[in-house]
Short mmCIF file of C-alpha atoms in Angstrom, two decimals:
data_model
loop_
_atom_site.label_atom_id
_atom_site.label_comp_id
_atom_site.label_asym_id
_atom_site.label_seq_id
_atom_site.Cartn_x
_atom_site.Cartn_y
_atom_site.Cartn_z
CA LEU A 1 -0.16 0.19 -0.35
CA GLY A 2 0.88 3.47 -0.76
CA SER A 3 0.44 6.78 -2.34
CA VAL A 4 2.03 10.13 -3.96
CA SER A 5 1.54 13.32 -2.35
CA ASP A 6 0.16 16.50 -4.49
CA LYS A 7 2.62 19.53 -4.67
CA THR A 8 1.12 20.97 -1.38
CA GLY A 9 2.32 17.68 0.28
CA GLN A 10 -1.62 16.62 0.84
CA TYR A 11 -1.89 12.43 0.50
CA PHE A 12 -4.18 9.70 0.91
CA ILE A 13 -3.85 6.03 1.49
CA ILE A 14 -7.53 4.45 0.88
CA ASN A 15 -9.11 0.85 1.34
CA VAL A 16 -6.54 0.15 4.12
CA PRO A 17 -7.49 -3.11 6.10
CA PRO A 18 -7.84 -2.26 9.88
CA GLY A 19 -4.33 -3.43 11.77
CA GLU A 20 -1.11 -1.86 12.80
CA TYR A 21 1.17 -0.08 10.00
CA ILE A 22 4.69 1.33 9.64
CA VAL A 23 4.45 4.40 7.50
CA ARG A 24 7.63 5.36 5.19
CA VAL A 25 8.27 8.92 4.18
CA ASN A 26 10.98 9.27 1.46
CA TYR A 27 11.54 12.64 -0.60
CA ILE A 28 14.44 13.86 -2.46
CA GLY A 29 16.74 16.33 -0.32
CA TYR A 30 15.08 14.88 2.87
CA THR A 31 15.89 12.66 5.66
CA PRO A 32 14.06 9.56 5.14
CA TYR A 33 11.12 9.14 8.03
CA ARG A 34 9.24 6.16 9.64
CA LEU A 35 6.57 6.23 11.75
CA MET A 36 5.71 3.03 13.81
CA ASN A 37 2.66 1.34 15.47
CA VAL A 38 0.28 3.53 13.39
CA LEU A 39 -3.21 2.21 14.06
CA VAL A 40 -5.84 1.82 11.58
CA TYR A 41 -9.42 1.32 12.29
CA SER A 42 -12.74 0.09 10.26
CA ASP A 43 -14.63 2.77 8.63
CA ARG A 44 -12.30 5.42 10.09
CA THR A 45 -9.86 8.14 8.92
CA THR A 46 -6.51 8.17 10.28
CA ILE A 47 -4.49 11.63 10.07
CA LYS A 48 -1.03 11.72 10.02
CA ASN A 49 1.38 14.31 9.23
CA PHE A 50 5.18 14.60 8.88
CA LYS A 51 7.79 17.40 9.44
CA LEU A 52 11.11 16.24 7.07
CA LYS A 53 14.17 17.88 7.88
CA VAL A 54 16.46 18.76 4.89
CA GLN A 55 19.14 16.22 4.12
CA VAL A 56 22.64 18.08 3.51
CA LEU A 57 24.68 15.35 4.47
CA GLU A 58 23.75 11.26 4.33
CA GLY A 59 22.51 10.47 7.79
CA ASP A 60 20.46 8.02 9.76
CA GLU A 61 16.67 7.18 9.18
CA ILE A 62 14.34 9.02 11.92
CA THR A 63 12.05 6.59 13.74
CA VAL A 64 9.34 7.79 15.85
CA GLU A 65 6.47 6.24 17.74
CA ALA A 66 3.00 6.85 16.71
CA GLU A 67 0.47 8.11 19.70
CA ARG A 68 -3.36 7.84 19.52
CA PRO A 69 -4.91 11.34 19.80
CA ARG A 70 -6.88 12.01 22.64
CA ILE A 71 -9.56 13.89 20.75
CA GLU A 72 -10.48 12.11 17.58
CA LYS A 73 -11.77 15.22 15.47
CA ASP A 74 -13.24 13.10 12.39
CA ARG A 75 -15.63 10.44 14.70
CA THR A 76 -19.14 11.88 15.31
CA SER A 77 -20.31 8.57 16.63
CA SER A 78 -19.64 6.57 19.98
CA ALA A 79 -17.63 3.62 19.11
CA SER A 80 -15.25 1.04 20.63
CA PHE A 81 -12.35 -0.60 18.55
CA THR A 82 -10.66 -3.92 20.22
CA SER A 83 -7.95 -5.19 18.00
CA ALA A 84 -6.59 -9.12 17.96
CA ASP A 85 -3.72 -8.35 20.27
CA GLU A 86 -6.08 -6.98 22.85
CA ILE A 87 -8.53 -9.95 22.30
CA GLU A 88 -5.55 -12.19 23.01
CA LEU A 89 -4.79 -10.82 26.39
CA MET A 90 -8.46 -10.90 27.45
CA PRO A 91 -9.66 -13.35 30.23
CA VAL A 92 -12.96 -14.44 27.44
CA GLN A 93 -13.95 -17.40 25.66
CA GLU A 94 -16.54 -15.87 23.51
CA VAL A 95 -17.16 -13.03 21.55
CA GLU A 96 -20.56 -11.86 23.81
CA ASP A 97 -17.89 -11.58 26.33
CA ILE A 98 -15.91 -9.26 24.87
CA ILE A 99 -19.06 -6.98 23.14
CA GLU A 100 -20.56 -7.30 27.07
CA LEU A 101 -17.02 -5.24 28.40
CA GLN A 102 -17.85 -2.23 25.94
CA ALA A 103 -19.60 0.65 27.48
CA GLY A 104 -23.46 0.94 27.37
CA VAL A 105 -23.61 -2.92 26.53
CA VAL A 106 -25.86 -5.02 29.05
CA LYS A 107 -26.59 -9.00 29.37
CA ASP A 108 -29.83 -9.79 30.39
CA SER A 109 -30.69 -13.05 32.30
CA ASP A 110 -31.56 -14.70 29.21
CA GLY A 111 -27.97 -14.29 27.86
CA ARG A 112 -28.83 -11.39 25.14
CA LEU A 113 -27.26 -8.35 24.61
CA HIS A 114 -28.76 -4.94 24.61
CA LEU A 115 -26.83 -1.15 23.58
CA ARG A 116 -28.33 1.43 25.58
CA GLY A 117 -31.39 0.20 26.93
CA GLY A 118 -32.52 -0.94 23.22
CA ARG A 119 -34.26 -4.30 22.52
CA HIS A 120 -32.03 -7.18 21.79
CA GLY A 121 -33.10 -7.10 17.92
CA GLU A 122 -32.20 -3.68 17.37
CA ILE A 123 -28.39 -4.34 16.95
CA SER A 124 -27.07 -5.20 13.52
CA TYR A 125 -24.41 -7.57 13.25
CA LEU A 126 -22.05 -7.71 10.51
CA ILE A 127 -18.91 -9.62 9.16
CA ASP A 128 -16.67 -7.85 7.38
CA GLY A 129 -19.16 -5.23 6.72
CA ILE A 130 -22.00 -7.64 5.62
CA THR A 131 -25.18 -8.30 7.66
CA VAL A 132 -25.78 -11.59 9.32
CA SER A 133 -28.64 -10.42 11.78
CA ASP A 134 -30.75 -13.21 12.98
CA GLN A 135 -34.12 -11.51 12.06
CA PHE A 136 -36.17 -13.67 13.97
CA ARG A 137 -34.65 -14.42 16.96
CA GLY A 138 -32.00 -11.39 17.21
CA GLY A 139 -28.01 -11.55 17.61
CA SER A 140 -26.21 -13.29 14.96
CA SER A 141 -26.82 -15.97 12.44
CA VAL A 142 -23.40 -17.75 12.80
CA ASP A 143 -21.05 -18.02 15.78
CA VAL A 144 -17.83 -16.08 15.37
CA GLN A 145 -14.93 -17.11 17.63
CA ASN A 146 -12.57 -14.84 19.14
CA ASN A 147 -9.44 -15.93 17.24
CA TRP A 148 -10.85 -15.07 13.71
CA ILE A 149 -11.26 -11.31 14.80
CA LYS A 150 -8.66 -8.93 13.70
CA GLU A 151 -10.89 -6.25 14.80
CA LEU A 152 -14.07 -5.69 16.67
CA GLN A 153 -16.23 -2.41 16.10
CA VAL A 154 -19.07 -1.76 18.36
CA ILE A 155 -20.82 1.70 17.15
CA SER A 156 -23.30 2.14 20.27
CA GLY A 157 -24.85 5.56 18.85
CA THR A 158 -25.42 8.03 16.04
CA PHE A 159 -23.93 5.61 13.42
CA ASN A 160 -24.01 6.50 9.91
CA ALA A 161 -26.51 6.15 7.18
CA GLU A 162 -24.79 3.49 5.75
CA TYR A 163 -25.44 0.99 8.06
CA GLY A 164 -29.03 0.09 7.99
CA ARG A 165 -31.71 -2.19 9.84
CA ALA A 166 -30.43 -1.25 13.29
CA MET A 167 -31.75 0.86 16.09
CA SER A 168 -29.73 0.67 18.91
CA GLY A 169 -26.10 -0.29 17.56
CA ILE A 170 -23.31 -1.89 15.19
CA ILE A 171 -21.13 -4.81 15.82
CA ASN A 172 -18.99 -5.14 13.11
CA MET A 173 -16.27 -8.17 13.17
CA VAL A 174 -13.45 -7.58 10.75
CA THR A 175 -12.34 -11.27 10.15
CA LYS A 176 -8.16 -12.10 9.34
CA ASP A 177 -6.83 -12.72 6.23
CA GLY A 178 -3.76 -15.10 5.17
CA GLY A 179 -0.33 -13.83 4.29
CA ASN A 180 2.73 -14.82 2.87
CA ASN A 181 4.28 -16.67 5.85
CA PHE A 182 2.75 -19.89 7.01
CA GLU A 183 1.08 -19.37 10.65
CA GLY A 184 -0.64 -21.34 12.77
CA SER A 185 -1.63 -21.99 16.91
CA PHE A 186 -3.31 -24.42 18.56
CA ARG A 187 -5.01 -24.21 22.12
CA ALA A 188 -6.71 -26.35 24.60
CA PHE A 189 -8.20 -26.70 27.84
CA SER A 190 -10.07 -28.69 29.97
CA GLY A 191 -11.77 -28.51 34.01
CA ASP A 192 -14.84 -28.57 36.01
CA HIS A 193 -16.74 -26.60 38.62
CA PHE A 194 -16.10 -27.62 42.09
CA SER A 195 -17.28 -26.36 45.40
CA THR A 196 -18.10 -27.66 49.05
CA ASP A 197 -20.49 -25.04 49.75
CA ASN A 198 -23.94 -27.01 50.17
CA MET A 199 -25.51 -24.07 48.35
CA TYR A 200 -24.79 -25.44 45.07
CA ARG A 201 -25.35 -29.48 44.24
CA ASP A 202 -23.55 -32.06 43.16
CA VAL A 203 -20.31 -29.96 42.58
CA ASP A 204 -18.45 -31.34 45.11
CA THR A 205 -16.49 -34.00 43.06
CA PHE A 206 -14.05 -32.77 40.05
CA ASN A 207 -14.34 -34.08 36.95
CA PRO A 208 -11.22 -32.92 34.63
CA ILE A 209 -12.94 -33.30 31.43
CA ASN A 210 -16.40 -32.15 32.09
CA GLN A 211 -16.03 -28.69 30.42
CA VAL A 212 -13.47 -29.48 27.45
CA ASN A 213 -12.33 -26.68 24.49
CA ILE A 214 -9.98 -27.18 21.62
CA GLU A 215 -9.38 -24.68 19.12
CA GLY A 216 -6.64 -24.11 16.26
CA GLN A 217 -5.98 -22.09 13.45
CA LEU A 218 -3.91 -22.10 10.40
CA SER A 219 -3.10 -19.58 7.44
CA GLY A 220 -0.50 -18.91 4.77
CA PRO A 221 0.08 -18.82 1.07
CA ILE A 222 -1.26 -20.93 -1.59
CA LEU A 223 0.36 -18.85 -4.30
CA LYS A 224 2.69 -16.01 -2.95
CA ASP A 225 1.91 -12.69 -3.41
CA ARG A 226 -1.04 -13.69 -4.90
CA LEU A 227 -3.44 -16.09 -3.07
CA SER A 228 -3.82 -16.73 0.60
CA PHE A 229 -6.11 -18.63 3.10
CA PHE A 230 -7.14 -18.59 6.83
CA THR A 231 -8.87 -21.75 8.18
CA SER A 232 -9.83 -22.07 11.84
CA PHE A 233 -11.63 -24.35 14.08
CA ARG A 234 -13.09 -24.85 17.45
CA LYS A 235 -14.74 -27.41 19.60
CA TYR A 236 -16.45 -26.52 22.46
CA LYS A 237 -18.55 -29.19 25.19
CA THR A 238 -19.40 -28.86 28.76
CA GLY A 239 -21.62 -31.07 30.82
CA GLY A 240 -22.89 -28.22 32.90
CA TRP A 241 -22.75 -27.42 36.43
CA LEU A 242 -26.47 -26.49 37.70
CA SER A 243 -28.04 -29.66 38.70
CA GLY A 244 -31.09 -31.08 39.61
CA LEU A 245 -32.27 -34.46 41.35
CA ASN A 246 -33.80 -36.38 38.65
CA THR A 247 -36.53 -38.64 40.33
CA PHE A 248 -39.65 -38.94 37.84
CA ASP A 249 -39.71 -40.02 34.24
CA MET A 250 -41.53 -38.02 31.55
CA TYR A 251 -44.38 -39.67 32.50
CA GLY A 252 -44.67 -39.09 35.96
CA ASP A 253 -43.47 -42.29 37.22
CA THR A 254 -40.67 -42.81 39.77
CA LEU A 255 -37.35 -44.17 38.25
CA LEU A 256 -35.45 -46.85 39.66
CA THR A 257 -32.47 -44.51 40.13
CA VAL A 258 -32.74 -41.18 41.13
CA GLU A 259 -29.38 -39.10 40.95
CA TYR A 260 -28.21 -35.60 40.53
CA ARG A 261 -27.98 -34.77 36.54
CA PRO A 262 -26.46 -31.47 35.39
CA MET A 263 -29.09 -29.38 33.50
CA ASN A 264 -27.29 -26.86 31.30
CA TRP A 265 -24.88 -28.45 29.26
CA ILE A 266 -23.68 -27.17 25.85
CA ASP A 267 -22.31 -29.38 23.11
CA LYS A 268 -21.10 -26.93 19.90
CA TRP A 269 -18.59 -26.31 16.60
CA SER A 270 -17.42 -23.92 14.50
CA LEU A 271 -15.81 -23.96 11.02
CA GLN A 272 -14.07 -20.57 9.00
CA ASN A 273 -12.48 -20.55 5.61
CA LYS A 274 -11.26 -17.71 3.85
CA LEU A 275 -9.77 -17.12 0.57
CA THR A 276 -8.03 -14.02 -0.44
CA LEU A 277 -6.98 -13.34 -4.19
CA LYS A 278 -4.81 -10.25 -5.05
CA ILE A 279 -5.92 -9.55 -8.41
CA SER A 280 -3.54 -6.81 -8.88
CA THR A 281 -2.15 -4.26 -6.79
CA VAL A 282 -5.34 -2.28 -6.79
CA THR A 283 -7.70 -5.42 -6.95
CA LYS A 284 -8.80 -7.67 -4.39
CA LEU A 285 -11.10 -10.73 -4.02
CA LYS A 286 -11.91 -12.73 -0.97
CA PHE A 287 -14.29 -15.47 -0.23
CA ASN A 288 -15.36 -16.24 3.66
CA TYR A 289 -17.43 -19.34 4.53
CA ILE A 290 -18.45 -19.98 7.99
CA LEU A 291 -20.38 -22.92 9.41
CA SER A 292 -21.77 -23.27 13.20
CA HIS A 293 -23.50 -26.07 15.07
CA GLU A 294 -25.03 -26.26 18.83
CA GLU A 295 -27.06 -28.43 20.67
CA SER A 296 -27.82 -27.30 24.44
CA GLN A 297 -30.20 -27.07 26.97
CA GLY A 298 -30.70 -24.35 29.20
CA TYR A 299 -31.81 -24.80 33.31
CA ASP A 300 -34.91 -25.39 34.46
CA HIS A 301 -35.74 -25.03 38.11
CA ASN A 302 -39.31 -26.13 37.57
CA ARG A 303 -38.32 -29.24 35.87
CA GLN A 304 -35.17 -30.31 38.30
CA MET A 305 -37.32 -33.56 39.61
CA ASN A 306 -38.49 -34.53 36.10
CA GLN A 307 -35.72 -33.75 33.26
CA ASP A 308 -36.31 -36.78 30.50
CA GLY A 309 -39.23 -34.55 29.21
CA ARG A 310 -37.34 -31.15 28.46
CA ALA A 311 -36.65 -30.09 25.00
CA ASN A 312 -33.25 -29.66 23.42
CA GLN A 313 -32.28 -26.48 21.47
CA TYR A 314 -30.48 -26.74 18.13
CA ASN A 315 -29.11 -23.83 16.18
CA ASP A 316 -26.90 -24.17 12.79
CA GLY A 317 -25.85 -21.47 10.94
CA ARG A 318 -24.28 -20.89 7.48
CA PHE A 319 -22.66 -17.70 5.67
CA MET A 320 -21.03 -17.46 2.91
CA GLY A 321 -19.75 -13.68 1.49
CA LEU A 322 -18.03 -12.79 -1.60
CA ASN A 323 -16.11 -9.08 -1.48
CA LEU A 324 -14.64 -7.67 -4.44
CA SER A 325 -12.80 -4.45 -3.59
CA HIS A 326 -11.21 -2.44 -6.41
CA THR A 327 -9.16 1.22 -5.63
CA PHE A 328 -9.51 3.66 -8.66
CA SER A 329 -6.94 6.46 -7.30
CA SER A 330 -6.30 7.84 -4.25
CA ARG A 331 -9.58 9.44 -3.54
CA SER A 332 -12.08 6.84 -4.27
CA PHE A 333 -12.67 3.03 -4.21
CA MET A 334 -15.45 0.70 -4.80
CA ASP A 335 -16.49 -2.59 -2.59
CA ILE A 336 -19.03 -5.03 -4.07
CA ASN A 337 -20.26 -7.64 -1.34
CA VAL A 338 -22.37 -10.63 -2.59
CA SER A 339 -23.39 -12.97 0.45
CA GLN A 340 -25.79 -15.48 1.86
CA HIS A 341 -26.83 -16.16 5.42
CA HIS A 342 -28.55 -19.11 6.93
CA LYS A 343 -29.99 -20.08 10.43
CA ILE A 344 -31.93 -22.68 11.59
CA TYR A 345 -33.47 -22.80 15.02
CA GLU A 346 -35.16 -26.10 16.49
CA SER A 347 -36.37 -26.88 19.96
CA LYS A 348 -37.51 -30.26 20.18
CA LEU A 349 -37.74 -33.73 22.66
CA PHE A 350 -37.56 -35.98 19.49
CA ASP A 351 -36.30 -35.95 16.01
CA SER A 352 -39.75 -37.23 14.61
CA LEU A 353 -43.21 -35.52 15.32
CA SER A 354 -44.77 -39.44 15.04
CA ASP A 355 -42.34 -40.92 17.67
CA ALA A 356 -44.21 -43.29 19.89
CA ARG A 357 -42.71 -41.90 22.92
CA TYR A 358 -44.77 -38.90 22.62
CA VAL A 359 -47.92 -40.29 23.43
CA THR A 360 -48.63 -40.96 27.41
CA PRO A 361 -50.06 -44.28 28.16
CA ASP A 362 -49.21 -44.63 31.78
CA SER A 363 -52.59 -45.38 34.26
CA LEU A 364 -52.23 -41.78 35.82
CA TYR A 365 -52.82 -39.95 32.97
CA TRP A 366 -55.79 -41.95 31.62
CA ALA A 367 -56.90 -41.90 35.45
CA HIS A 368 -57.00 -38.20 35.09
CA ILE A 369 -58.99 -38.50 31.86
CA ALA A 370 -61.54 -40.76 33.24
CA GLY A 371 -61.94 -39.00 36.56
CA THR A 372 -61.12 -42.85 38.08
CA LEU A 373 -59.24 -43.91 40.86
CA PRO A 374 -55.03 -44.54 39.47
CA GLU A 375 -53.63 -47.82 39.69
CA GLY A 376 -51.74 -48.61 42.92
CA VAL A 377 -53.95 -46.04 44.67
CA GLN A 378 -55.71 -47.79 47.82
CA GLU A 379 -59.17 -46.54 49.06
CA GLY A 380 -59.08 -44.56 52.32
CA THR A 381 -55.54 -42.82 51.65
CA GLY A 382 -57.05 -39.40 52.40
CA HIS A 383 -55.78 -38.10 48.94
CA ASP A 384 -58.45 -36.39 46.94
CA ILE A 385 -58.28 -36.01 43.08
CA HIS A 386 -59.12 -32.29 41.95
CA GLN A 387 -60.66 -32.59 38.49
CA GLY A 388 -61.75 -29.00 36.90
CA GLY A 389 -62.69 -27.59 39.87
CA ARG A 390 -64.77 -30.44 41.11
CA ASP A 391 -63.68 -32.08 44.39
CA GLU A 392 -63.75 -35.57 44.41
CA ASP A 393 -63.10 -38.37 47.01
CA PRO A 394 -60.71 -41.52 46.18
CA LEU A 395 -63.65 -43.36 45.55
CA GLY A 396 -64.64 -40.75 42.95
CA LYS A 397 -68.06 -40.00 44.16
CA ALA A 398 -68.78 -36.48 44.53
CA ARG A 399 -69.38 -34.61 47.70
CA VAL A 400 -72.14 -33.00 48.99
CA GLN A 401 -71.99 -29.71 51.24
CA ARG A 402 -75.13 -29.03 52.86
CA THR A 403 -75.71 -25.71 54.46
CA ASN A 404 -78.46 -25.07 57.14
CA ASP A 405 -79.96 -21.72 57.25
CA GLN A 406 -80.65 -20.39 60.49
CA LYS A 407 -83.23 -17.78 61.49
#
């Protein structure tokens, strides 16, 4: 990337991907100048001015460190930018954890994010500037992992007109590209929740593989200076830590084995593949493909003793994006985006609607329908059966209440 200044010394370098750069300035008769650690953000103009010294004799190159200005005059919106280096240092696992750390962002009891008091569905989610919002349930259509992100941008107010379909704010996730050097990383951890406090149930034993996270990435050239790739994968599984004493089956019968079982388990994976083709010095073509899958169950306090009848949640997402970028001059460029994102959410107990296990054949159910004494309940137990507001004795005979009026 580079540019040539005009006769007044003004210069522009446009269509620069976000990241950290070194800016070199050369002019005949002047000492070469190099500015280190220049940070460039998405949809922002970074202004850097230089004063060159006249070169009388051959001397050493001047190197200075760039500093972020305290007042950014070109920014009219409330925004925060988090780079890949900053994300690497954060003690977080999910992208939502990073977003939650930004000013004006809160997470409700259901785990949904809100910006400045707005609704969950009023936030627009973007990947590389392409909308991937789930229009039905809110949030993103696909899961994006922390190690994929080159820059995370959160705009929480007065955003520009270029962003549509948003009321509360914008969350733009810029993903990484491959380079001319092969690079890779692998990370894994496992653990469990442990406590001897009686407040928490069934966490007084430690299972080192109850929670497992495996992730890795690889990037590099396919054709040097022409075609590069970036691929990443993550697998996360946890057995949960909020348990209930499972006592009854889904039909209401007592189980032979009564035991504590975790109720908030998660099993998910995600995959990203990105290709970057440098057609010329001013034209780039990028293709991004993301797949994600999640199965889970959320904790339900009302179903602690009857867990088998709870539905499982299934989330499947897919994103395909094609971007063509071309720079016409130092003052104009063009971006063409073609994308498709797909989201399927299901909540079900069994895969088939005609599954025989959806039928309830036990004696208690039919006794309830017929208004009779359930099997196994003896007369004279003193337990009354309540049917639709009608009070009956164990033999099914209606009680008659007599009232004597006295004058």
